[in-house]
Coordinates of C-alpha atoms and ligand atoms in Angstrom, one line a residue:
Chain A
M352 CA 14.5 14.6 -1.7
Q353 CA 17.4 16.1 -3.6
T354 CA 17.6 19.1 -1.4
A355 CA 17.3 17.0 1.7
L356 CA 20.1 14.8 0.5
R357 CA 22.4 17.7 -0.3
T358 CA 21.9 19.3 3.1
S359 CA 22.6 16.1 4.9
L360 CA 25.8 15.5 2.9
P361 CA 28.1 18.4 3.7
E362 CA 31.3 18.6 1.7
I363 CA 34.5 17.1 3.1
E364 CA 37.9 18.4 2.1
P365 CA 39.4 15.8 -0.3
A366 CA 42.9 16.3 1.1
G367 CA 42.1 14.2 4.2
R368 CA 40.7 11.3 2.4
A369 CA 44.0 9.5 1.6
N370 CA 44.9 9.3 5.2
F371 CA 41.7 7.5 6.2
V372 CA 42.1 3.9 7.2
P373 CA 45.1 3.3 5.1
H374 CA 44.9 -0.4 5.2
A375 CA 41.6 -0.4 3.3
R376 CA 43.4 -1.2 0.1
V377 CA 42.2 -4.2 -1.8
A378 CA 43.9 -6.8 -4.0
R379 CA 43.6 -6.1 -7.7
E380 CA 41.8 -9.2 -8.9
E381 CA 38.9 -8.5 -6.5
R382 CA 37.9 -5.2 -8.1
P383 CA 34.9 -5.0 -10.3
V384 CA 35.5 -4.7 -14.1
H385 CA 34.6 -1.1 -14.3
V386 CA 34.4 1.0 -11.2
S387 CA 31.5 3.4 -11.4
G388 CA 31.1 3.8 -7.6
L389 CA 31.7 6.8 -5.5
P390 CA 34.2 6.9 -2.7
L391 CA 32.6 7.5 0.7
G392 CA 34.1 9.5 3.5
I393 CA 32.7 9.7 6.9
R394 CA 34.2 11.8 9.7
G395 CA 33.3 12.1 13.3
L396 CA 29.7 11.0 12.6
R397 CA 27.4 11.1 15.6
K398 CA 23.7 10.3 15.9
S399 CA 21.4 10.1 18.9
F400 CA 17.8 9.5 19.3
G401 CA 16.8 11.4 22.5
D402 CA 19.1 10.1 25.2
N403 CA 20.1 7.1 23.2
E404 CA 23.5 7.8 21.8
V405 CA 23.6 5.4 18.9
L406 CA 26.6 6.4 16.8
R407 CA 29.5 8.0 18.8
G408 CA 32.0 9.1 16.3
I409 CA 32.4 7.0 13.1
D410 CA 35.4 7.6 11.0
L411 CA 35.6 5.7 7.8
H412 CA 36.8 5.9 4.2
I413 CA 35.5 3.5 1.6
P414 CA 37.3 3.6 -1.7
A415 CA 35.1 3.8 -4.9
G416 CA 33.7 0.4 -5.9
Q417 CA 34.6 -1.4 -2.6
F418 CA 32.2 -4.0 -1.2
V419 CA 31.9 -3.4 2.5
A420 CA 29.9 -5.4 5.0
I421 CA 28.8 -4.1 8.4
V422 CA 28.1 -6.5 11.2
G423 CA 27.3 -5.9 14.8
K424 CA 24.9 -6.8 17.5
S425 CA 21.2 -6.0 16.9
G426 CA 20.5 -2.4 17.9
C427 CA 24.1 -1.3 17.6
G428 CA 23.3 1.3 14.9
K429 CA 24.0 -0.5 11.6
S430 CA 20.7 0.6 10.0
T431 CA 21.1 4.1 11.5
L432 CA 24.5 4.4 9.8
L433 CA 23.1 3.2 6.5
R434 CA 20.1 5.6 6.8
L435 CA 22.5 8.5 7.4
V436 CA 24.5 7.6 4.4
A437 CA 21.4 7.5 2.3
G438 CA 20.2 10.8 3.6
L439 CA 17.1 9.4 5.4
E440 CA 18.1 10.7 8.8
K441 CA 19.6 14.0 9.9
I442 CA 23.3 14.0 11.0
D443 CA 23.9 15.3 14.6
A444 CA 27.6 15.9 14.1
G445 CA 30.3 15.1 11.7
S446 CA 30.1 14.7 8.0
I447 CA 29.4 12.2 5.2
S448 CA 30.9 12.9 1.8
L449 CA 30.2 11.2 -1.5
G450 CA 32.1 13.4 -3.9
D451 CA 31.1 16.6 -5.4
E452 CA 28.3 16.0 -7.9
V453 CA 26.3 13.4 -6.2
Q454 CA 22.6 13.1 -7.3
A455 CA 19.7 11.5 -5.7
E456 CA 19.7 8.7 -8.3
D457 CA 23.3 7.9 -7.4
I458 CA 22.5 6.4 -4.1
R459 CA 20.0 3.6 -3.6
V460 CA 18.9 1.6 -0.6
M461 CA 17.5 -1.9 -0.4
F462 CA 15.7 -3.0 2.7
Q463 CA 14.8 -6.3 4.3
E464 CA 11.3 -5.8 3.1
P465 CA 11.0 -5.5 -0.7
R466 CA 8.7 -2.5 -0.4
L467 CA 7.1 -3.0 -3.8
L468 CA 3.9 -1.2 -4.7
P469 CA 1.3 -4.0 -4.6
W470 CA -0.9 -2.1 -7.0
A471 CA 1.7 -1.7 -9.7
R472 CA 2.9 -4.5 -12.1
V473 CA 6.5 -5.7 -11.7
L474 CA 7.7 -3.5 -14.6
S475 CA 6.2 -0.3 -13.3
N476 CA 7.6 -1.1 -9.9
V477 CA 11.1 -1.2 -11.5
E478 CA 10.4 2.0 -13.3
V479 CA 9.8 3.7 -10.0
G480 CA 13.6 3.3 -9.5
L481 CA 14.3 5.7 -12.3
G482 CA 13.6 8.7 -10.1
R483 CA 13.3 11.8 -12.2
D484 CA 13.8 9.8 -15.4
R485 CA 10.5 7.9 -14.8
A486 CA 8.7 9.8 -17.5
S487 CA 11.5 9.5 -20.2
D488 CA 10.9 7.6 -23.4
D489 CA 13.3 4.8 -22.6
A490 CA 11.9 4.2 -19.1
H491 CA 10.3 0.9 -20.3
A492 CA 13.4 -0.3 -22.0
R493 CA 15.7 0.5 -19.1
A494 CA 13.3 -1.2 -16.6
E495 CA 13.2 -4.3 -18.8
E496 CA 16.9 -4.4 -18.9
A497 CA 17.2 -4.2 -15.2
L498 CA 14.6 -7.0 -14.8
T499 CA 16.6 -9.1 -17.2
E500 CA 19.7 -8.5 -15.1
V501 CA 18.0 -10.1 -12.1
G502 CA 16.5 -12.9 -14.2
L503 CA 12.9 -11.9 -14.0
A504 CA 12.1 -10.6 -17.5
D505 CA 9.3 -13.0 -17.8
K506 CA 7.5 -11.6 -14.7
R507 CA 7.2 -8.1 -16.0
D508 CA 3.4 -8.1 -16.2
Q509 CA 2.7 -9.9 -12.9
W510 CA 1.4 -8.4 -9.7
P511 CA 4.0 -8.5 -6.9
S512 CA 1.6 -10.5 -4.7
V513 CA 2.1 -13.6 -6.9
L514 CA 5.9 -13.6 -6.6
S515 CA 7.9 -15.5 -4.0
G516 CA 9.9 -13.7 -1.3
G517 CA 13.1 -14.1 -3.2
Q518 CA 11.6 -12.9 -6.5
K519 CA 10.1 -9.8 -4.8
Q520 CA 13.6 -9.0 -3.4
R521 CA 15.0 -9.4 -6.9
V522 CA 12.4 -7.0 -8.3
A523 CA 13.5 -4.6 -5.5
L524 CA 17.1 -5.1 -6.6
A525 CA 16.2 -4.3 -10.2
R526 CA 14.4 -1.2 -9.0
A527 CA 17.5 -0.1 -7.1
L528 CA 19.8 -0.9 -10.1
V529 CA 17.8 0.7 -12.8
S530 CA 19.1 4.2 -12.3
R531 CA 22.7 2.8 -12.4
P532 CA 23.5 3.9 -8.8
R533 CA 27.0 4.6 -7.7
V534 CA 26.4 3.6 -4.1
L535 CA 24.1 0.8 -3.2
A536 CA 23.3 0.3 0.5
F537 CA 21.7 -2.9 1.6
D538 CA 20.0 -3.2 5.0
E539 CA 19.8 -7.0 5.7
P540 CA 18.2 -7.5 2.2
L541 CA 18.4 -11.3 2.5
G542 CA 17.4 -11.6 6.2
A543 CA 13.9 -12.8 5.4
L544 CA 14.8 -15.4 2.8
D545 CA 15.3 -19.1 3.2
A546 CA 18.8 -20.6 3.1
L547 CA 18.9 -21.7 -0.6
T548 CA 17.3 -18.5 -1.9
R549 CA 19.8 -16.6 0.2
I550 CA 22.7 -18.2 -1.5
S551 CA 21.4 -17.6 -5.0
M552 CA 20.7 -14.0 -4.0
Q553 CA 24.2 -13.6 -2.6
R554 CA 25.6 -14.8 -6.0
L555 CA 23.3 -12.3 -7.8
L556 CA 24.4 -9.4 -5.6
E557 CA 28.1 -10.3 -6.2
R558 CA 27.5 -10.6 -9.9
V559 CA 25.8 -7.2 -10.3
W560 CA 28.4 -5.6 -8.1
R561 CA 31.2 -7.0 -10.3
D562 CA 29.3 -6.0 -13.5
Q563 CA 28.5 -2.5 -12.5
G564 CA 31.2 -1.5 -10.1
F565 CA 29.1 0.5 -7.6
T566 CA 30.2 1.0 -4.0
A567 CA 28.4 -1.6 -2.0
I568 CA 27.6 -1.3 1.7
L569 CA 25.9 -4.4 3.1
V570 CA 24.5 -4.6 6.6
T571 CA 24.0 -8.2 7.6
H572 CA 23.7 -10.2 10.8
D573 CA 25.2 -13.2 9.0
V574 CA 28.9 -13.1 9.4
S575 CA 29.5 -15.9 6.9
E576 CA 27.5 -13.8 4.3
A577 CA 29.7 -10.9 5.2
V578 CA 33.0 -12.7 4.6
A579 CA 31.7 -14.4 1.5
L580 CA 30.7 -11.2 -0.3
A581 CA 32.7 -8.3 1.1
D582 CA 36.2 -6.9 0.5
R583 CA 36.1 -5.7 4.0
V584 CA 34.1 -6.3 7.1
L585 CA 33.4 -3.6 9.7
V586 CA 32.3 -4.6 13.2
I587 CA 30.4 -1.9 15.0
E588 CA 30.4 -1.9 18.8
E589 CA 29.2 0.8 21.2
G590 CA 28.6 3.3 18.4
R591 CA 32.1 3.0 16.9
I592 CA 33.9 0.9 14.4
A593 CA 35.6 -1.6 16.6
H594 CA 37.2 -3.8 14.0
D595 CA 38.0 -3.3 10.3
V596 CA 38.9 -6.6 8.7
L597 CA 40.1 -7.1 5.2
V598 CA 38.9 -10.1 3.3
N599 CA 41.6 -10.9 0.7
A600 CA 40.2 -14.2 -0.6
A601 CA 40.1 -14.3 -4.4
R602 CA 36.8 -14.3 -6.2
P603 CA 34.8 -16.3 -7.0
R604 CA 35.0 -17.5 -3.5
A605 CA 34.5 -21.0 -2.4
R606 CA 32.1 -21.0 0.4
G607 CA 33.3 -22.9 3.5
S608 CA 36.9 -22.6 2.5
V609 CA 39.4 -22.7 5.3
E610 CA 40.4 -19.1 4.8
L611 CA 36.8 -17.8 4.9
T612 CA 35.8 -20.0 7.8
G613 CA 38.8 -18.9 9.8
L614 CA 38.0 -15.2 9.2
E615 CA 34.4 -15.8 10.1
G616 CA 35.4 -17.5 13.3
S617 CA 37.6 -14.6 14.3
I618 CA 34.9 -12.0 13.6
L619 CA 32.4 -14.0 15.5
S620 CA 34.7 -14.2 18.5
H621 CA 35.1 -10.4 18.4
L622 CA 31.4 -10.1 18.5
L623 CA 31.0 -12.6 21.3
S624 CA 33.8 -11.2 23.4
A625 CA 32.0 -7.8 23.2
D626 CA 28.9 -9.6 24.4
D627 CA 30.8 -11.0 27.4
R628 CA 32.1 -7.7 28.5
T629 CA 28.7 -6.2 28.7
Chain B
M759 CA -20.6 -26.8 1.2
S760 CA -18.0 -26.7 4.0
L761 CA -17.6 -23.8 6.4
I762 CA -14.4 -22.7 4.7
D763 CA -16.1 -22.6 1.3
S764 CA -18.9 -20.5 2.5
I765 CA -16.5 -18.0 4.2
S766 CA -14.4 -17.5 1.1
L767 CA -17.3 -17.4 -1.3
P768 CA -18.1 -13.6 -1.2
R769 CA -14.5 -12.7 -1.8
S770 CA -13.9 -15.0 -4.7
F771 CA -14.9 -13.9 -8.1
R772 CA -14.5 -17.0 -10.2
L773 CA -18.2 -16.7 -11.0
P774 CA -18.5 -18.9 -14.0
R775 CA -22.0 -19.7 -15.0
L776 CA -22.7 -22.1 -12.3
D777 CA -21.6 -19.9 -9.4
G778 CA -23.7 -17.1 -10.9
L779 CA -26.8 -19.3 -10.8
V780 CA -26.2 -20.7 -7.3
Q781 CA -26.8 -17.5 -5.5
W782 CA -30.4 -17.3 -7.0
I783 CA -31.5 -20.7 -5.8
V784 CA -32.6 -19.6 -2.4
P785 CA -34.5 -16.4 -3.4
I786 CA -36.3 -18.4 -6.1
A787 CA -37.2 -21.2 -3.7
I788 CA -38.5 -18.7 -1.2
I789 CA -40.8 -17.1 -3.8
A790 CA -42.0 -20.5 -4.9
L791 CA -42.8 -21.5 -1.3
W792 CA -44.5 -18.2 -0.7
Q793 CA -46.7 -18.7 -3.8
V794 CA -47.7 -22.2 -2.7
A795 CA -48.4 -20.9 0.8
S796 CA -50.7 -18.1 -0.6
V797 CA -52.5 -20.3 -3.0
T798 CA -53.2 -23.0 -0.4
G799 CA -54.3 -20.4 2.0
V800 CA -51.7 -21.1 4.7
V801 CA -50.8 -17.4 4.5
P802 CA -54.0 -15.3 4.2
V803 CA -53.7 -12.8 1.2
R804 CA -54.7 -10.0 3.6
V805 CA -51.5 -10.5 5.5
L806 CA -49.2 -11.2 2.6
P807 CA -50.4 -11.2 -1.1
A808 CA -49.2 -14.0 -3.4
P809 CA -46.1 -13.2 -5.5
S810 CA -48.3 -13.4 -8.6
D811 CA -50.6 -10.7 -7.2
V812 CA -47.5 -8.5 -6.4
A813 CA -46.3 -9.1 -10.0
L814 CA -49.7 -8.2 -11.4
A815 CA -49.8 -4.9 -9.3
G816 CA -46.3 -4.2 -10.6
W817 CA -47.4 -4.8 -14.2
K818 CA -50.4 -2.4 -13.8
L819 CA -48.2 0.3 -12.3
L820 CA -45.7 -0.2 -15.0
L821 CA -48.3 0.3 -17.7
S822 CA -49.6 3.5 -16.1
G823 CA -46.0 4.8 -16.0
E824 CA -46.3 5.4 -12.2
L825 CA -43.8 2.8 -11.3
V826 CA -41.0 4.0 -13.6
R827 CA -41.6 7.6 -12.5
N828 CA -41.4 6.8 -8.8
I829 CA -38.4 4.6 -9.2
W830 CA -36.7 7.3 -11.3
V831 CA -37.4 10.0 -8.6
S832 CA -36.0 7.8 -5.8
F833 CA -33.0 6.7 -7.9
W834 CA -32.2 10.3 -8.7
R835 CA -32.5 11.4 -5.0
A836 CA -30.3 8.6 -3.9
S837 CA -27.6 9.3 -6.5
I838 CA -27.5 13.0 -6.1
G839 CA -27.5 12.7 -2.3
F840 CA -24.8 10.1 -2.5
L841 CA -22.6 12.2 -4.7
I842 CA -22.9 15.3 -2.6
G843 CA -22.4 13.6 0.8
G844 CA -19.8 11.2 -0.7
S845 CA -17.7 14.0 -2.2
I846 CA -17.7 16.1 0.9
G847 CA -16.9 13.1 3.0
F848 CA -14.1 12.1 0.7
A849 CA -12.7 15.6 0.6
F850 CA -12.6 15.8 4.4
G851 CA -11.1 12.3 4.6
L852 CA -8.3 13.3 2.3
A853 CA -7.7 16.6 4.0
N854 CA -7.6 15.2 7.5
G855 CA -5.6 12.1 6.4
L856 CA -3.0 14.2 4.7
S857 CA -2.8 17.3 6.9
Q858 CA -2.3 17.3 10.7
L859 CA -3.6 20.8 10.9
S860 CA -6.8 20.0 9.1
A861 CA -7.3 17.0 11.3
K862 CA -6.8 19.0 14.5
L863 CA -9.2 21.6 13.2
T864 CA -12.1 19.5 12.2
D865 CA -11.9 15.8 13.2
T866 CA -13.1 16.3 16.8
T867 CA -16.1 18.3 15.6
L868 CA -17.0 15.7 12.9
Q869 CA -16.6 12.9 15.4
M870 CA -19.1 14.7 17.7
V871 CA -21.6 15.2 14.9
R872 CA -21.3 11.6 13.9
N873 CA -22.8 10.5 17.2
V874 CA -26.1 12.2 16.3
P875 CA -28.2 9.7 14.5
H876 CA -29.0 11.5 11.3
L877 CA -32.5 10.3 11.1
A878 CA -33.2 12.0 14.4
L879 CA -32.8 15.3 12.4
I880 CA -35.9 14.6 10.3
P881 CA -38.3 16.9 12.2
L882 CA -35.7 19.7 12.1
V883 CA -35.0 19.1 8.4
I884 CA -38.7 19.2 7.6
L885 CA -38.9 22.6 9.5
W886 CA -36.0 23.8 7.5
F887 CA -36.7 22.5 4.0
G888 CA -40.4 21.5 4.1
I889 CA -41.0 18.3 2.2
D890 CA -38.9 19.7 -0.6
E891 CA -36.3 17.7 -2.6
S892 CA -33.6 19.4 -0.6
A893 CA -34.8 17.8 2.6
K894 CA -34.3 14.3 1.2
L895 CA -31.0 15.2 -0.5
F896 CA -29.7 16.7 2.8
L897 CA -30.6 13.6 4.8
V898 CA -29.1 11.2 2.3
A899 CA -25.9 13.3 2.0
L900 CA -25.6 13.5 5.7
G901 CA -26.0 9.8 6.1
V902 CA -23.5 9.0 3.4
F903 CA -20.9 11.5 4.6
F904 CA -19.7 9.7 7.7
P905 CA -18.9 6.2 6.4
I906 CA -17.0 7.7 3.4
Y907 CA -15.2 10.2 5.6
L908 CA -14.2 7.7 8.2
N909 CA -13.0 5.1 5.8
T910 CA -11.1 7.5 3.6
L911 CA -9.4 8.9 6.6
H912 CA -8.6 5.4 8.0
G913 CA -7.4 4.3 4.5
I914 CA -5.0 7.1 4.2
R915 CA -3.7 6.9 7.7
T916 CA -2.9 3.2 7.4
V917 CA -1.0 3.3 4.2
D918 CA 2.3 1.4 4.8
P919 CA 4.8 4.1 6.0
Q920 CA 7.6 2.0 4.5
L921 CA 6.0 2.4 1.1
I922 CA 5.8 6.2 1.6
E923 CA 9.4 6.3 2.7
M924 CA 10.3 4.2 -0.4
G925 CA 8.4 6.7 -2.6
R926 CA 10.3 9.6 -1.1
I927 CA 13.7 7.8 -1.5
Y928 CA 12.9 7.3 -5.2
G929 CA 12.2 11.0 -5.5
M930 CA 8.5 11.2 -5.9
S931 CA 6.9 14.6 -5.6
D932 CA 4.0 15.1 -3.2
G933 CA 1.5 14.8 -6.1
E934 CA 3.2 11.6 -7.4
L935 CA 3.4 10.2 -3.9
F936 CA -0.4 10.7 -3.5
R937 CA -1.3 9.3 -6.9
R938 CA 1.1 6.3 -6.9
V939 CA 1.2 5.4 -3.2
I940 CA -1.3 7.0 -0.9
F941 CA -4.4 6.9 -2.9
P942 CA -4.1 3.3 -4.2
G943 CA -3.2 2.3 -0.7
A944 CA -6.3 3.9 0.7
L945 CA -8.6 2.6 -2.0
P946 CA -9.6 -0.8 -0.4
S947 CA -10.7 1.1 2.7
I948 CA -12.5 3.7 0.7
F949 CA -14.5 0.9 -1.0
V950 CA -15.5 -0.4 2.4
G951 CA -16.9 3.1 3.1
I952 CA -18.8 3.2 -0.2
R953 CA -20.4 -0.1 0.5
F954 CA -21.5 1.0 3.9
A955 CA -22.7 4.3 2.5
L956 CA -24.8 2.7 -0.1
G957 CA -26.7 0.8 2.5
I958 CA -27.3 3.9 4.6
M959 CA -28.3 5.8 1.4
W960 CA -31.3 3.5 0.8
L961 CA -32.3 3.3 4.4
T962 CA -32.3 7.1 4.8
L963 CA -34.2 7.6 1.6
I964 CA -36.9 5.1 2.5
V965 CA -37.5 6.7 5.8
A966 CA -37.4 10.2 4.4
E967 CA -39.8 9.3 1.6
T968 CA -42.3 7.6 3.9
I969 CA -42.4 10.6 6.2
A970 CA -42.0 13.6 3.9
A971 CA -42.5 13.2 0.2
S972 CA -45.0 13.6 -2.6
S973 CA -43.3 11.2 -5.0
G974 CA -40.8 8.3 -5.0
L975 CA -41.0 4.7 -3.9
G976 CA -41.5 5.5 -0.2
Y977 CA -44.3 7.8 -1.1
M978 CA -45.8 5.1 -3.3
A979 CA -45.8 2.6 -0.5
M980 CA -47.4 5.1 2.0
Q981 CA -50.1 6.0 -0.5
A982 CA -50.8 2.3 -1.1
R983 CA -51.1 1.8 2.7
E984 CA -53.8 4.5 2.9
F985 CA -55.8 2.7 0.2
M986 CA -55.1 -0.7 1.7
L987 CA -53.3 -1.9 -1.4
I988 CA -51.1 -4.4 0.3
D989 CA -49.7 -5.8 -3.0
V990 CA -48.3 -2.4 -3.9
V991 CA -46.7 -2.1 -0.4
V992 CA -45.0 -5.4 -0.8
L993 CA -44.0 -4.5 -4.3
S994 CA -42.3 -1.3 -3.1
I995 CA -40.4 -3.2 -0.4
L996 CA -39.2 -5.7 -3.0
I997 CA -38.0 -2.9 -5.4
Y998 CA -36.0 -1.4 -2.5
A999 CA -34.3 -4.7 -2.0
L1000 CA -33.6 -5.0 -5.7
L1001 CA -32.2 -1.5 -6.0
G1002 CA -30.1 -2.1 -2.9
K1003 CA -28.7 -5.2 -4.5
L1004 CA -28.0 -3.3 -7.7
A1005 CA -26.1 -0.6 -5.9
D1006 CA -24.0 -3.2 -4.1
S1007 CA -23.3 -5.1 -7.3
T1008 CA -22.2 -2.0 -9.0
S1009 CA -19.7 -1.2 -6.2
R1010 CA -18.4 -4.7 -6.4
V1011 CA -17.8 -4.5 -10.1
L1012 CA -16.0 -1.2 -9.6
E1013 CA -14.0 -2.7 -6.7
R1014 CA -13.0 -5.7 -8.8
A1015 CA -11.9 -3.4 -11.7
T1016 CA -9.8 -1.1 -9.6
L1017 CA -8.4 -3.6 -7.0
S1018 CA -7.4 -6.3 -9.4
W1019 CA -3.9 -6.2 -7.9
H1020 CA -5.3 -7.2 -4.5
P1021 CA -4.7 -10.9 -3.7
A1022 CA -8.4 -11.2 -2.6
F1023 CA -9.6 -10.3 -6.1
Q1024 CA -7.3 -12.4 -8.1
K1025 CA -8.4 -15.5 -9.9
R1026 CA -6.9 -18.6 -8.3
Ligands
LIG1998 N1 13.8 6.6 14.4 C1 14.2 6.2 15.6 N2 13.8 6.8 16.7 C2 14.3 6.4 18.0 N3 15.2 5.5 18.1 C3 15.7 4.9 17.1 C4 15.2 5.2 15.7 N4 15.9 4.4 14.9 C5 16.7 3.6 15.6 N5 16.6 3.9 16.9 C6 17.4 3.2 18.0 O1 18.7 3.3 17.6 C7 19.3 2.1 18.0 C8 20.0 1.5 16.8 O2 19.1 1.1 15.8 P1 19.4 0.4 14.4 O3 20.3 1.3 13.7 O4 18.1 0.1 13.8 O5 20.1 -0.9 14.9 P2 20.6 -2.2 14.0 O6 20.2 -1.9 12.6 O7 22.1 -2.3 14.2 O8 19.9 -3.4 14.6 C9 18.3 1.2 18.6 O9 18.4 1.3 20.0 C10 17.0 1.8 18.1 O10 16.0 1.6 19.1
LIG1999 MG1 18.7 -2.9 11.4

């Protein structure tokens, strides 16, 4: 895994980074308390599956600790972009850079499915997230701490099958957090949850992001979720970043505020107008 | 009992005292009815001896030590044959489930061999091994091989690929991935194979012992037939049934112990 990751993440010269998407600067009060995240630089990224050209040149700079949401029509390549960043697919052309000393444990992905091991208790599922540190003495303690963070300390000895969908996803979040990752990629992690659970999970995501200061990349099909959580919303169309929208609203954000709803409306109209053209 | 209840019963292991007794009501009732039928002469004893006669025959054979010796011989053959055939089947299942090359190399051949009913080999096996122990072991092992092989292979191939990807993302080595993801994922299917194999194990052994043996339960039954000892014949059949049930229960206990994570095995 480590070697695979390294090979798919070629270096990028740091000089060019500052010139990337210059408006991606964020108001001070929105930053997490401590920034532990890695900056992410993507240049000329392309990816095809056979004849299907999915990503046709993505250029993007994400500053350390930023919370970015990616929206776009289904099948536009959001998951592919995320999988490339996480090193799960091979890059066709271009580069992705996450700084010099990136380790496998620094990047974590959370999917729509919790992907818990049904035959392992909740605590050992979280321990899986420690990667190479799984066998260390403090593995238990660290896993318990992560479980406490997502509010499931009392479920440590349960089988995953007895948990609700939202609880499973929280265990998956604890597993992703336990190695203190510096980039966390979410692929529609709340897509399968009911509306109320979604909202409480959104709060949880925002809280752990503020506490830990990782760089967050959230793929979602829910534009209101994107504007509620993210510093910045990217709209992908035809394999490129078609819109790059800053969300300057102060946190904690009031859902349904005029500002957020206005932004949501304009992003939605972008998405819909693209629909009309095709 | 409603239809739903009766469907979910075998998979539910609440089994407090009452449930444990319920399953014996029907067998005991059958034996009681059978005794009554024999005593009243509805069923002539030459066709089917009374349960009491069968029990008496069993008692005599027990005292002479013959019963224990024959049961032991059959039990030994069954276990060794099962272990040999089961391990080879498991090994091939693992190899072909984990390696494309191995699967390409051997799967087609094994699938072809599978279509030969293994009991059809009895004449050939007798020519090869005589009525030696190895003949019985060979047949049992062969019979047990396929269900274990097929279900191990199926179990490994159907492990959720998303879980395997998860394991890789979290940096599991190949060995760890096998131990923590692939093997536990394949285990329910492997148990299905074991249960099938246990049935085939007894069937094969009975047939082999009736045709070619000088000891064992099947041999005991054949000897009894020669001397018209119908009570011993019936006794042998009942013992086969009990041993089969014992094997099945053992595998259930094992299954329950190792699959306690599975929703089907959890107390509700
Ligand atoms: N492993 C793959 N092999 C072939 N085609 C793929 C693969 N993964 C994704 N695709 C294709 O790439 C396109 C983008 O997929 P994806 O990134 O999953 O879209 P999104 O997440 O935006 O809905 C789709 O047309 C999909 O069919
Ligand atoms: Mg997707």
